[in-house]
Amino acid sequence: MAIDFPGLSPTQSAGNRGKVSDQQNNAPSGAAGQPAASADRAERPDTVKISDTAQALQRSVDSSDNSSGVDSDRVARIKAAIEDGSYQINNERIADRMLQLDDLMSN
């Protein structure tokens, strides 16, 4: 399928578009044979601005990396209770928590 771009010469057609080497070769030259775009870049350094939201997300990720969020003492107590057979499952509490989760998901 061919796409016609009015005002473009055949060398600037879709076959050559997107190739960095062709774009650099076809770029107008500035002073001392340098492409005009690279002369502008030499005068201004590239800058990046990170949004406040992205910075907050990065802080959140960094703080979560520092703490595992797992209570290892509680895990050890539960493992011990399961191994010795004294761990009791509270079916009503599980059902209540499932209903709470369902309410959160449906809102």
PDB file of N, CA and C in Angstrom:
ATOM      1  N   MET A   1       0.849  -1.167   0.000  1.00  0.00           N
ATOM      2  CA  MET A   1       0.000   0.000   0.000  1.00  0.00           C
ATOM      3  C   MET A   1       0.892   1.227   0.000  1.00  0.00           C
ATOM      4  N   ALA A   2       0.693   2.117  -0.912  1.00  0.00           N
ATOM      5  CA  ALA A   2       1.500   3.329  -1.027  1.00  0.00           C
ATOM      6  C   ALA A   2       0.743   4.502  -0.429  1.00  0.00           C
ATOM      7  N   ILE A   3       1.459   5.376   0.217  1.00  0.00           N
ATOM      8  CA  ILE A   3       0.879   6.578   0.789  1.00  0.00           C
ATOM      9  C   ILE A   3       1.525   7.757   0.088  1.00  0.00           C
ATOM     10  N   ASP A   4       0.711   8.658  -0.425  1.00  0.00           N
ATOM     11  CA  ASP A   4       1.211   9.819  -1.132  1.00  0.00           C
ATOM     12  C   ASP A   4       1.259  11.003  -0.177  1.00  0.00           C
ATOM     13  N   PHE A   5       2.435  11.606  -0.047  1.00  0.00           N
ATOM     14  CA  PHE A   5       2.614  12.796   0.770  1.00  0.00           C
ATOM     15  C   PHE A   5       2.853  13.971  -0.163  1.00  0.00           C
ATOM     16  N   PRO A   6       1.874  14.854  -0.327  1.00  0.00           N
ATOM     17  CA  PRO A   6       2.044  15.982  -1.232  1.00  0.00           C
ATOM     18  C   PRO A   6       3.224  16.854  -0.800  1.00  0.00           C
ATOM     19  N   GLY A   7       3.997  17.313  -1.770  1.00  0.00           N
ATOM     20  CA  GLY A   7       5.097  18.206  -1.482  1.00  0.00           C
ATOM     21  C   GLY A   7       6.412  17.514  -1.200  1.00  0.00           C
ATOM     22  N   LEU A   8       6.433  16.177  -1.139  1.00  0.00           N
ATOM     23  CA  LEU A   8       7.667  15.448  -0.895  1.00  0.00           C
ATOM     24  C   LEU A   8       8.228  14.928  -2.210  1.00  0.00           C
ATOM     25  N   SER A   9       9.532  15.020  -2.340  1.00  0.00           N
ATOM     26  CA  SER A   9      10.175  14.465  -3.521  1.00  0.00           C
ATOM     27  C   SER A   9      10.230  12.952  -3.401  1.00  0.00           C
ATOM     28  N   PRO A  10      10.497  12.236  -4.480  1.00  0.00           N
ATOM     29  CA  PRO A  10      10.559  10.770  -4.407  1.00  0.00           C
ATOM     30  C   PRO A  10      11.622  10.274  -3.432  1.00  0.00           C
ATOM     31  N   THR A  11      12.727  11.025  -3.235  1.00  0.00           N
ATOM     32  CA  THR A  11      13.761  10.579  -2.289  1.00  0.00           C
ATOM     33  C   THR A  11      13.322  10.747  -0.850  1.00  0.00           C
ATOM     34  N   GLN A  12      12.309  11.565  -0.600  1.00  0.00           N
ATOM     35  CA  GLN A  12      11.798  11.756   0.752  1.00  0.00           C
ATOM     36  C   GLN A  12      10.562  10.913   1.004  1.00  0.00           C
ATOM     37  N   SER A  13      10.296   9.979   0.133  1.00  0.00           N
ATOM     38  CA  SER A  13       9.095   9.154   0.239  1.00  0.00           C
ATOM     39  C   SER A  13       9.189   8.216   1.437  1.00  0.00           C
ATOM     40  N   ALA A  14       8.160   7.441   1.632  1.00  0.00           N
ATOM     41  CA  ALA A  14       8.075   6.548   2.788  1.00  0.00           C
ATOM     42  C   ALA A  14       9.217   5.552   2.844  1.00  0.00           C
ATOM     43  N   GLY A  15       9.820   5.205   1.703  1.00  0.00           N
ATOM     44  CA  GLY A  15      10.931   4.268   1.697  1.00  0.00           C
ATOM     45  C   GLY A  15      12.152   4.793   2.421  1.00  0.00           C
ATOM     46  N   ASN A  16      12.369   6.086   2.431  1.00  0.00           N
ATOM     47  CA  ASN A  16      13.535   6.676   3.083  1.00  0.00           C
ATOM     48  C   ASN A  16      13.212   7.275   4.445  1.00  0.00           C
ATOM     49  N   ARG A  17      11.965   7.401   4.775  1.00  0.00           N
ATOM     50  CA  ARG A  17      11.589   8.041   6.030  1.00  0.00           C
ATOM     51  C   ARG A  17      11.918   7.130   7.199  1.00  0.00           C
ATOM     52  N   GLY A  18      12.424   7.705   8.244  1.00  0.00           N
ATOM     53  CA  GLY A  18      12.719   6.966   9.455  1.00  0.00           C
ATOM     54  C   GLY A  18      14.130   6.452   9.535  1.00  0.00           C
ATOM     55  N   LYS A  19      14.907   6.528   8.458  1.00  0.00           N
ATOM     56  CA  LYS A  19      16.291   6.083   8.494  1.00  0.00           C
ATOM     57  C   LYS A  19      17.152   7.236   8.963  1.00  0.00           C
ATOM     58  N   VAL A  20      17.829   7.042  10.062  1.00  0.00           N
ATOM     59  CA  VAL A  20      18.636   8.097  10.646  1.00  0.00           C
ATOM     60  C   VAL A  20      19.735   8.537   9.698  1.00  0.00           C
ATOM     61  N   SER A  21      20.402   7.594   9.034  1.00  0.00           N
ATOM     62  CA  SER A  21      21.503   7.948   8.147  1.00  0.00           C
ATOM     63  C   SER A  21      21.023   8.818   6.995  1.00  0.00           C
ATOM     64  N   ASP A  22      19.854   8.520   6.424  1.00  0.00           N
ATOM     65  CA  ASP A  22      19.319   9.328   5.336  1.00  0.00           C
ATOM     66  C   ASP A  22      18.916  10.709   5.822  1.00  0.00           C
ATOM     67  N   GLN A  23      18.347  10.775   7.026  1.00  0.00           N
ATOM     68  CA  GLN A  23      17.933  12.067   7.552  1.00  0.00           C
ATOM     69  C   GLN A  23      19.146  12.947   7.805  1.00  0.00           C
ATOM     70  N   GLN A  24      20.221  12.376   8.302  1.00  0.00           N
ATOM     71  CA  GLN A  24      21.424  13.159   8.558  1.00  0.00           C
ATOM     72  C   GLN A  24      22.069  13.593   7.261  1.00  0.00           C
ATOM     73  N   ASN A  25      22.064  12.725   6.230  1.00  0.00           N
ATOM     74  CA  ASN A  25      22.664  13.067   4.949  1.00  0.00           C
ATOM     75  C   ASN A  25      21.881  14.145   4.227  1.00  0.00           C
ATOM     76  N   ASN A  26      20.553  14.175   4.422  1.00  0.00           N
ATOM     77  CA  ASN A  26      19.710  15.147   3.742  1.00  0.00           C
ATOM     78  C   ASN A  26      19.543  16.431   4.533  1.00  0.00           C
ATOM     79  N   ALA A  27      20.053  16.482   5.764  1.00  0.00           N
ATOM     80  CA  ALA A  27      19.883  17.663   6.612  1.00  0.00           C
ATOM     81  C   ALA A  27      20.689  18.824   6.041  1.00  0.00           C
ATOM     82  N   PRO A  28      20.158  20.055   6.128  1.00  0.00           N
ATOM     83  CA  PRO A  28      20.901  21.207   5.644  1.00  0.00           C
ATOM     84  C   PRO A  28      22.139  21.429   6.493  1.00  0.00           C
ATOM     85  N   SER A  29      23.209  21.839   5.850  1.00  0.00           N
ATOM     86  CA  SER A  29      24.470  22.021   6.557  1.00  0.00           C
ATOM     87  C   SER A  29      24.537  23.409   7.152  1.00  0.00           C
ATOM     88  N   GLY A  30      25.135  23.485   8.337  1.00  0.00           N
ATOM     89  CA  GLY A  30      25.350  24.766   8.997  1.00  0.00           C
ATOM     90  C   GLY A  30      26.784  25.188   8.784  1.00  0.00           C
ATOM     91  N   ALA A  31      27.349  25.900   9.731  1.00  0.00           N
ATOM     92  CA  ALA A  31      28.717  26.390   9.628  1.00  0.00           C
ATOM     93  C   ALA A  31      29.697  25.232   9.682  1.00  0.00           C
ATOM     94  N   ALA A  32      30.780  25.304   8.960  1.00  0.00           N
ATOM     95  CA  ALA A  32      31.881  24.336   8.942  1.00  0.00           C
ATOM     96  C   ALA A  32      31.421  22.946   8.541  1.00  0.00           C
ATOM     97  N   GLY A  33      30.363  22.851   7.725  1.00  0.00           N
ATOM     98  CA  GLY A  33      29.925  21.556   7.227  1.00  0.00           C
ATOM     99  C   GLY A  33      29.179  20.719   8.241  1.00  0.00           C
ATOM    100  N   GLN A  34      28.929  21.231   9.428  1.00  0.00           N
ATOM    101  CA  GLN A  34      28.186  20.505  10.453  1.00  0.00           C
ATOM    102  C   GLN A  34      26.693  20.622  10.162  1.00  0.00           C
ATOM    103  N   PRO A  35      25.931  19.586  10.405  1.00  0.00           N
ATOM    104  CA  PRO A  35      24.486  19.710  10.266  1.00  0.00           C
ATOM    105  C   PRO A  35      23.971  20.770  11.226  1.00  0.00           C
ATOM    106  N   ALA A  36      22.958  21.509  10.785  1.00  0.00           N
ATOM    107  CA  ALA A  36      22.423  22.613  11.588  1.00  0.00           C
ATOM    108  C   ALA A  36      21.891  22.116  12.923  1.00  0.00           C
ATOM    109  N   ALA A  37      21.277  20.929  12.969  1.00  0.00           N
ATOM    110  CA  ALA A  37      20.701  20.428  14.213  1.00  0.00           C
ATOM    111  C   ALA A  37      21.769  20.170  15.258  1.00  0.00           C
ATOM    112  N   SER A  38      22.909  19.599  14.863  1.00  0.00           N
ATOM    113  CA  SER A  38      23.947  19.316  15.849  1.00  0.00           C
ATOM    114  C   SER A  38      24.610  20.592  16.329  1.00  0.00           C
ATOM    115  N   ALA A  39      24.651  21.640  15.518  1.00  0.00           N
ATOM    116  CA  ALA A  39      25.194  22.919  15.969  1.00  0.00           C
ATOM    117  C   ALA A  39      24.299  23.506  17.048  1.00  0.00           C
ATOM    118  N   ASP A  40      22.969  23.360  16.899  1.00  0.00           N
ATOM    119  CA  ASP A  40      22.053  23.852  17.924  1.00  0.00           C
ATOM    120  C   ASP A  40      22.211  23.059  19.215  1.00  0.00           C
ATOM    121  N   ARG A  41      22.417  21.754  19.111  1.00  0.00           N
ATOM    122  CA  ARG A  41      22.564  20.915  20.300  1.00  0.00           C
ATOM    123  C   ARG A  41      23.819  21.268  21.081  1.00  0.00           C
ATOM    124  N   ALA A  42      24.866  21.663  20.387  1.00  0.00           N
ATOM    125  CA  ALA A  42      26.109  22.001  21.076  1.00  0.00           C
ATOM    126  C   ALA A  42      25.928  23.235  21.944  1.00  0.00           C
ATOM    127  N   GLU A  43      25.037  24.120  21.557  1.00  0.00           N
ATOM    128  CA  GLU A  43      24.806  25.336  22.322  1.00  0.00           C
ATOM    129  C   GLU A  43      23.907  25.095  23.523  1.00  0.00           C
ATOM    130  N   ARG A  44      22.940  24.182  23.423  1.00  0.00           N
ATOM    131  CA  ARG A  44      22.001  23.916  24.507  1.00  0.00           C
ATOM    132  C   ARG A  44      22.131  22.474  24.972  1.00  0.00           C
ATOM    133  N   PRO A  45      22.384  22.248  26.235  1.00  0.00           N
ATOM    134  CA  PRO A  45      22.415  20.861  26.712  1.00  0.00           C
ATOM    135  C   PRO A  45      20.989  20.313  26.823  1.00  0.00           C
ATOM    136  N   ASP A  46      20.854  19.015  26.673  1.00  0.00           N
ATOM    137  CA  ASP A  46      19.557  18.372  26.830  1.00  0.00           C
ATOM    138  C   ASP A  46      19.157  18.421  28.297  1.00  0.00           C
ATOM    139  N   THR A  47      17.885  18.612  28.555  1.00  0.00           N
ATOM    140  CA  THR A  47      17.379  18.629  29.926  1.00  0.00           C
ATOM    141  C   THR A  47      16.174  17.714  30.024  1.00  0.00           C
ATOM    142  N   VAL A  48      15.966  17.182  31.206  1.00  0.00           N
ATOM    143  CA  VAL A  48      14.826  16.326  31.485  1.00  0.00           C
ATOM    144  C   VAL A  48      14.178  16.819  32.759  1.00  0.00           C
ATOM    145  N   LYS A  49      12.853  16.940  32.764  1.00  0.00           N
ATOM    146  CA  LYS A  49      12.129  17.342  33.968  1.00  0.00           C
ATOM    147  C   LYS A  49      11.214  16.196  34.366  1.00  0.00           C
ATOM    148  N   ILE A  50      11.402  15.707  35.561  1.00  0.00           N
ATOM    149  CA  ILE A  50      10.589  14.616  36.092  1.00  0.00           C
ATOM    150  C   ILE A  50       9.396  15.243  36.815  1.00  0.00           C
ATOM    151  N   SER A  51       8.201  14.769  36.500  1.00  0.00           N
ATOM    152  CA  SER A  51       7.001  15.332  37.120  1.00  0.00           C
ATOM    153  C   SER A  51       6.957  15.000  38.610  1.00  0.00           C
ATOM    154  N   ASP A  52       6.173  15.782  39.339  1.00  0.00           N
ATOM    155  CA  ASP A  52       6.017  15.555  40.777  1.00  0.00           C
ATOM    156  C   ASP A  52       5.422  14.177  41.049  1.00  0.00           C
ATOM    157  N   THR A  53       4.503  13.748  40.187  1.00  0.00           N
ATOM    158  CA  THR A  53       3.880  12.430  40.352  1.00  0.00           C
ATOM    159  C   THR A  53       4.916  11.326  40.197  1.00  0.00           C
ATOM    160  N   ALA A  54       5.772  11.448  39.184  1.00  0.00           N
ATOM    161  CA  ALA A  54       6.808  10.437  38.976  1.00  0.00           C
ATOM    162  C   ALA A  54       7.792  10.420  40.138  1.00  0.00           C
ATOM    163  N   GLN A  55       8.120  11.585  40.676  1.00  0.00           N
ATOM    164  CA  GLN A  55       9.027  11.641  41.821  1.00  0.00           C
ATOM    165  C   GLN A  55       8.398  10.983  43.045  1.00  0.00           C
ATOM    166  N   ALA A  56       7.099  11.210  43.260  1.00  0.00           N
ATOM    167  CA  ALA A  56       6.403  10.588  44.392  1.00  0.00           C
ATOM    168  C   ALA A  56       6.359   9.075  44.232  1.00  0.00           C
ATOM    169  N   LEU A  57       6.112   8.603  43.007  1.00  0.00           N
ATOM    170  CA  LEU A  57       6.115   7.165  42.758  1.00  0.00           C
ATOM    171  C   LEU A  57       7.491   6.563  43.022  1.00  0.00           C
ATOM    172  N   GLN A  58       8.539   7.249  42.610  1.00  0.00           N
ATOM    173  CA  GLN A  58       9.897   6.747  42.833  1.00  0.00           C
ATOM    174  C   GLN A  58      10.201   6.676  44.333  1.00  0.00           C
ATOM    175  N   ARG A  59       9.794   7.697  45.089  1.00  0.00           N
ATOM    176  CA  ARG A  59      10.004   7.661  46.546  1.00  0.00           C
ATOM    177  C   ARG A  59       9.253   6.490  47.169  1.00  0.00           C
ATOM    178  N   SER A  60       8.047   6.234  46.675  1.00  0.00           N
ATOM    179  CA  SER A  60       7.247   5.124  47.195  1.00  0.00           C
ATOM    180  C   SER A  60       7.927   3.790  46.915  1.00  0.00           C
ATOM    181  N   VAL A  61       8.447   3.630  45.710  1.00  0.00           N
ATOM    182  CA  VAL A  61       9.143   2.389  45.351  1.00  0.00           C
ATOM    183  C   VAL A  61      10.397   2.228  46.197  1.00  0.00           C
ATOM    184  N   ASP A  62      11.138   3.320  46.380  1.00  0.00           N
ATOM    185  CA  ASP A  62      12.354   3.259  47.183  1.00  0.00           C
ATOM    186  C   ASP A  62      12.059   2.878  48.627  1.00  0.00           C
ATOM    187  N   SER A  63      10.994   3.444  49.200  1.00  0.00           N
ATOM    188  CA  SER A  63      10.676   3.128  50.593  1.00  0.00           C
ATOM    189  C   SER A  63      10.163   1.699  50.733  1.00  0.00           C
ATOM    190  N   SER A  64       9.442   1.197  49.720  1.00  0.00           N
ATOM    191  CA  SER A  64       8.954  -0.181  49.807  1.00  0.00           C
ATOM    192  C   SER A  64      10.087  -1.177  49.610  1.00  0.00           C
ATOM    193  N   ASP A  65      11.134  -0.789  48.889  1.00  0.00           N
ATOM    194  CA  ASP A  65      12.290  -1.664  48.732  1.00  0.00           C
ATOM    195  C   ASP A  65      13.057  -1.821  50.032  1.00  0.00           C
ATOM    196  N   ASN A  66      13.025  -0.777  50.857  1.00  0.00           N
ATOM    197  CA  ASN A  66      13.773  -0.804  52.118  1.00  0.00           C
ATOM    198  C   ASN A  66      13.100  -1.655  53.185  1.00  0.00           C
ATOM    199  N   SER A  67      11.795  -1.807  53.109  1.00  0.00           N
ATOM    200  CA  SER A  67      11.098  -2.630  54.088  1.00  0.00           C
ATOM    201  C   SER A  67      10.304  -3.702  53.360  1.00  0.00           C
ATOM    202  N   SER A  68      10.391  -4.925  53.842  1.00  0.00           N
ATOM    203  CA  SER A  68       9.724  -6.021  53.154  1.00  0.00           C
ATOM    204  C   SER A  68       8.230  -6.045  53.425  1.00  0.00           C
ATOM    205  N   GLY A  69       7.763  -5.441  54.521  1.00  0.00           N
ATOM    206  CA  GLY A  69       6.345  -5.436  54.828  1.00  0.00           C
ATOM    207  C   GLY A  69       5.866  -6.758  55.402  1.00  0.00           C
ATOM    208  N   VAL A  70       6.785  -7.658  55.753  1.00  0.00           N
ATOM    209  CA  VAL A  70       6.425  -8.964  56.288  1.00  0.00           C
ATOM    210  C   VAL A  70       6.833  -9.021  57.755  1.00  0.00           C
ATOM    211  N   ASP A  71       5.882  -9.403  58.588  1.00  0.00           N
ATOM    212  CA  ASP A  71       6.159  -9.578  60.015  1.00  0.00           C
ATOM    213  C   ASP A  71       6.695 -11.001  60.202  1.00  0.00           C
ATOM    214  N   SER A  72       8.013 -11.129  60.188  1.00  0.00           N
ATOM    215  CA  SER A  72       8.630 -12.458  60.224  1.00  0.00           C
ATOM    216  C   SER A  72       8.331 -13.197  61.525  1.00  0.00           C
ATOM    217  N   ASP A  73       8.149 -12.482  62.627  1.00  0.00           N
ATOM    218  CA  ASP A  73       7.796 -13.150  63.887  1.00  0.00           C
ATOM    219  C   ASP A  73       6.417 -13.789  63.795  1.00  0.00           C
ATOM    220  N   ARG A  74       5.470 -13.064  63.200  1.00  0.00           N
ATOM    221  CA  ARG A  74       4.122 -13.608  63.061  1.00  0.00           C
ATOM    222  C   ARG A  74       4.129 -14.820  62.135  1.00  0.00           C
ATOM    223  N   VAL A  75       4.885 -14.730  61.039  1.00  0.00           N
ATOM    224  CA  VAL A  75       4.981 -15.856  60.115  1.00  0.00           C
ATOM    225  C   VAL A  75       5.547 -17.076  60.826  1.00  0.00           C
ATOM    226  N   ALA A  76       6.566 -16.876  61.646  1.00  0.00           N
ATOM    227  CA  ALA A  76       7.172 -17.993  62.384  1.00  0.00           C
ATOM    228  C   ALA A  76       6.168 -18.614  63.354  1.00  0.00           C
ATOM    229  N   ARG A  77       5.375 -17.756  64.036  1.00  0.00           N
ATOM    230  CA  ARG A  77       4.362 -18.277  64.980  1.00  0.00           C
ATOM    231  C   ARG A  77       3.308 -19.102  64.246  1.00  0.00           C
ATOM    232  N   ILE A  78       2.862 -18.619  63.089  1.00  0.00           N
ATOM    233  CA  ILE A  78       1.832 -19.339  62.324  1.00  0.00           C
ATOM    234  C   ILE A  78       2.386 -20.656  61.797  1.00  0.00           C
ATOM    235  N   LYS A  79       3.617 -20.640  61.292  1.00  0.00           N
ATOM    236  CA  LYS A  79       4.234 -21.887  60.813  1.00  0.00           C
ATOM    237  C   LYS A  79       4.331 -22.912  61.930  1.00  0.00           C
ATOM    238  N   ALA A  80       4.750 -22.454  63.104  1.00  0.00           N
ATOM    239  CA  ALA A  80       4.879 -23.367  64.242  1.00  0.00           C
ATOM    240  C   ALA A  80       3.524 -23.937  64.630  1.00  0.00           C
ATOM    241  N   ALA A  81       2.481 -23.085  64.619  1.00  0.00           N
ATOM    242  CA  ALA A  81       1.140 -23.542  64.982  1.00  0.00           C
ATOM    243  C   ALA A  81       0.611 -24.547  63.958  1.00  0.00           C
ATOM    244  N   ILE A  82       0.906 -24.338  62.688  1.00  0.00           N
ATOM    245  CA  ILE A  82       0.468 -25.276  61.655  1.00  0.00           C
ATOM    246  C   ILE A  82       1.180 -26.614  61.833  1.00  0.00           C
ATOM    247  N   GLU A  83       2.495 -26.566  62.087  1.00  0.00           N
ATOM    248  CA  GLU A  83       3.273 -27.797  62.237  1.00  0.00           C
ATOM    249  C   GLU A  83       2.840 -28.627  63.438  1.00  0.00           C
ATOM    250  N   ASP A  84       2.506 -27.953  64.548  1.00  0.00           N
ATOM    251  CA  ASP A  84       2.116 -28.737  65.726  1.00  0.00           C
ATOM    252  C   ASP A  84       0.606 -28.992  65.797  1.00  0.00           C
ATOM    253  N   GLY A  85      -0.148 -28.507  64.797  1.00  0.00           N
ATOM    254  CA  GLY A  85      -1.581 -28.818  64.719  1.00  0.00           C
ATOM    255  C   GLY A  85      -2.463 -27.925  65.568  1.00  0.00           C
ATOM    256  N   SER A  86      -1.927 -26.869  66.152  1.00  0.00           N
ATOM    257  CA  SER A  86      -2.741 -26.015  67.008  1.00  0.00           C
ATOM    258  C   SER A  86      -3.326 -24.805  66.272  1.00  0.00           C
ATOM    259  N   TYR A  87      -3.040 -24.654  65.002  1.00  0.00           N
ATOM    260  CA  TYR A  87      -3.554 -23.501  64.250  1.00  0.00           C
ATOM    261  C   TYR A  87      -5.036 -23.688  63.995  1.00  0.00           C
ATOM    262  N   GLN A  88      -5.832 -22.714  64.411  1.00  0.00           N
ATOM    263  CA  GLN A  88      -7.278 -22.773  64.252  1.00  0.00           C
ATOM    264  C   GLN A  88      -7.713 -21.809  63.145  1.00  0.00           C
ATOM    265  N   ILE A  89      -8.539 -22.308  62.241  1.00  0.00           N
ATOM    266  CA  ILE A  89      -9.068 -21.481  61.167  1.00  0.00           C
ATOM    267  C   ILE A  89     -10.410 -20.932  61.610  1.00  0.00           C
ATOM    268  N   ASN A  90     -10.559 -19.600  61.527  1.00  0.00           N
ATOM    269  CA  ASN A  90     -11.807 -18.939  61.899  1.00  0.00           C
ATOM    270  C   ASN A  90     -12.589 -18.659  60.616  1.00  0.00           C
ATOM    271  N   ASN A  91     -13.530 -19.550  60.297  1.00  0.00           N
ATOM    272  CA  ASN A  91     -14.292 -19.454  59.055  1.00  0.00           C
ATOM    273  C   ASN A  91     -15.125 -18.175  58.963  1.00  0.00           C
ATOM    274  N   GLU A  92     -15.690 -17.746  60.086  1.00  0.00           N
ATOM    275  CA  GLU A  92     -16.505 -16.534  60.081  1.00  0.00           C
ATOM    276  C   GLU A  92     -15.653 -15.301  59.756  1.00  0.00           C
ATOM    277  N   ARG A  93     -14.453 -15.250  60.319  1.00  0.00           N
ATOM    278  CA  ARG A  93     -13.563 -14.107  60.059  1.00  0.00           C
ATOM    279  C   ARG A  93     -13.145 -14.088  58.580  1.00  0.00           C
ATOM    280  N   ILE A  94     -12.862 -15.251  58.027  1.00  0.00           N
ATOM    281  CA  ILE A  94     -12.501 -15.332  56.614  1.00  0.00           C
ATOM    282  C   ILE A  94     -13.664 -14.863  55.747  1.00  0.00           C
ATOM    283  N   ALA A  95     -14.872 -15.306  56.057  1.00  0.00           N
ATOM    284  CA  ALA A  95     -16.055 -14.904  55.286  1.00  0.00           C
ATOM    285  C   ALA A  95     -16.274 -13.398  55.384  1.00  0.00           C
ATOM    286  N   ASP A  96     -16.131 -12.839  56.579  1.00  0.00           N
ATOM    287  CA  ASP A  96     -16.292 -11.389  56.755  1.00  0.00           C
ATOM    288  C   ASP A  96     -15.266 -10.612  55.924  1.00  0.00           C
ATOM    289  N   ARG A  97     -14.026 -11.056  55.944  1.00  0.00           N
ATOM    290  CA  ARG A  97     -12.975 -10.375  55.168  1.00  0.00           C
ATOM    291  C   ARG A  97     -13.224 -10.491  53.671  1.00  0.00           C
ATOM    292  N   MET A  98     -13.740 -11.627  53.235  1.00  0.00           N
ATOM    293  CA  MET A  98     -14.051 -11.789  51.816  1.00  0.00           C
ATOM    294  C   MET A  98     -15.175 -10.846  51.399  1.00  0.00           C
ATOM    295  N   LEU A  99     -16.177 -10.684  52.268  1.00  0.00           N
ATOM    296  CA  LEU A  99     -17.270  -9.761  51.966  1.00  0.00           C
ATOM    297  C   LEU A  99     -16.771  -8.313  51.941  1.00  0.00           C
ATOM    298  N   GLN A 100     -15.871  -7.954  52.856  1.00  0.00           N
ATOM    299  CA  GLN A 100     -15.295  -6.612  52.859  1.00  0.00           C
ATOM    300  C   GLN A 100     -14.528  -6.351  51.569  1.00  0.00           C
ATOM    301  N   LEU A 101     -13.773  -7.326  51.131  1.00  0.00           N
ATOM    302  CA  LEU A 101     -13.020  -7.195  49.893  1.00  0.00           C
ATOM    303  C   LEU A 101     -13.961  -7.059  48.695  1.00  0.00           C
ATOM    304  N   ASP A 102     -15.035  -7.823  48.704  1.00  0.00           N
ATOM    305  CA  ASP A 102     -16.018  -7.745  47.631  1.00  0.00           C
ATOM    306  C   ASP A 102     -16.658  -6.357  47.588  1.00  0.00           C
ATOM    307  N   ASP A 103     -16.959  -5.785  48.759  1.00  0.00           N
ATOM    308  CA  ASP A 103     -17.527  -4.446  48.826  1.00  0.00           C
ATOM    309  C   ASP A 103     -16.537  -3.415  48.260  1.00  0.00           C
ATOM    310  N   LEU A 104     -15.271  -3.566  48.586  1.00  0.00           N
ATOM    311  CA  LEU A 104     -14.271  -2.635  48.063  1.00  0.00           C
ATOM    312  C   LEU A 104     -14.145  -2.726  46.554  1.00  0.00           C
ATOM    313  N   MET A 105     -14.194  -3.934  46.018  1.00  0.00           N
ATOM    314  CA  MET A 105     -14.033  -4.136  44.586  1.00  0.00           C
ATOM    315  C   MET A 105     -15.254  -3.661  43.799  1.00  0.00           C
ATOM    316  N   SER A 106     -16.426  -3.751  44.365  1.00  0.00           N
ATOM    317  CA  SER A 106     -17.643  -3.384  43.637  1.00  0.00           C
ATOM    318  C   SER A 106     -17.900  -1.882  43.663  1.00  0.00           C
ATOM    319  N   ASN A 107     -17.251  -1.153  44.515  1.00  0.00           N
ATOM    320  CA  ASN A 107     -17.461   0.316  44.574  1.00  0.00           C
ATOM    321  C   ASN A 107     -16.562   1.035  43.637  1.00  0.00           C
TER     322      ASN A 107
END
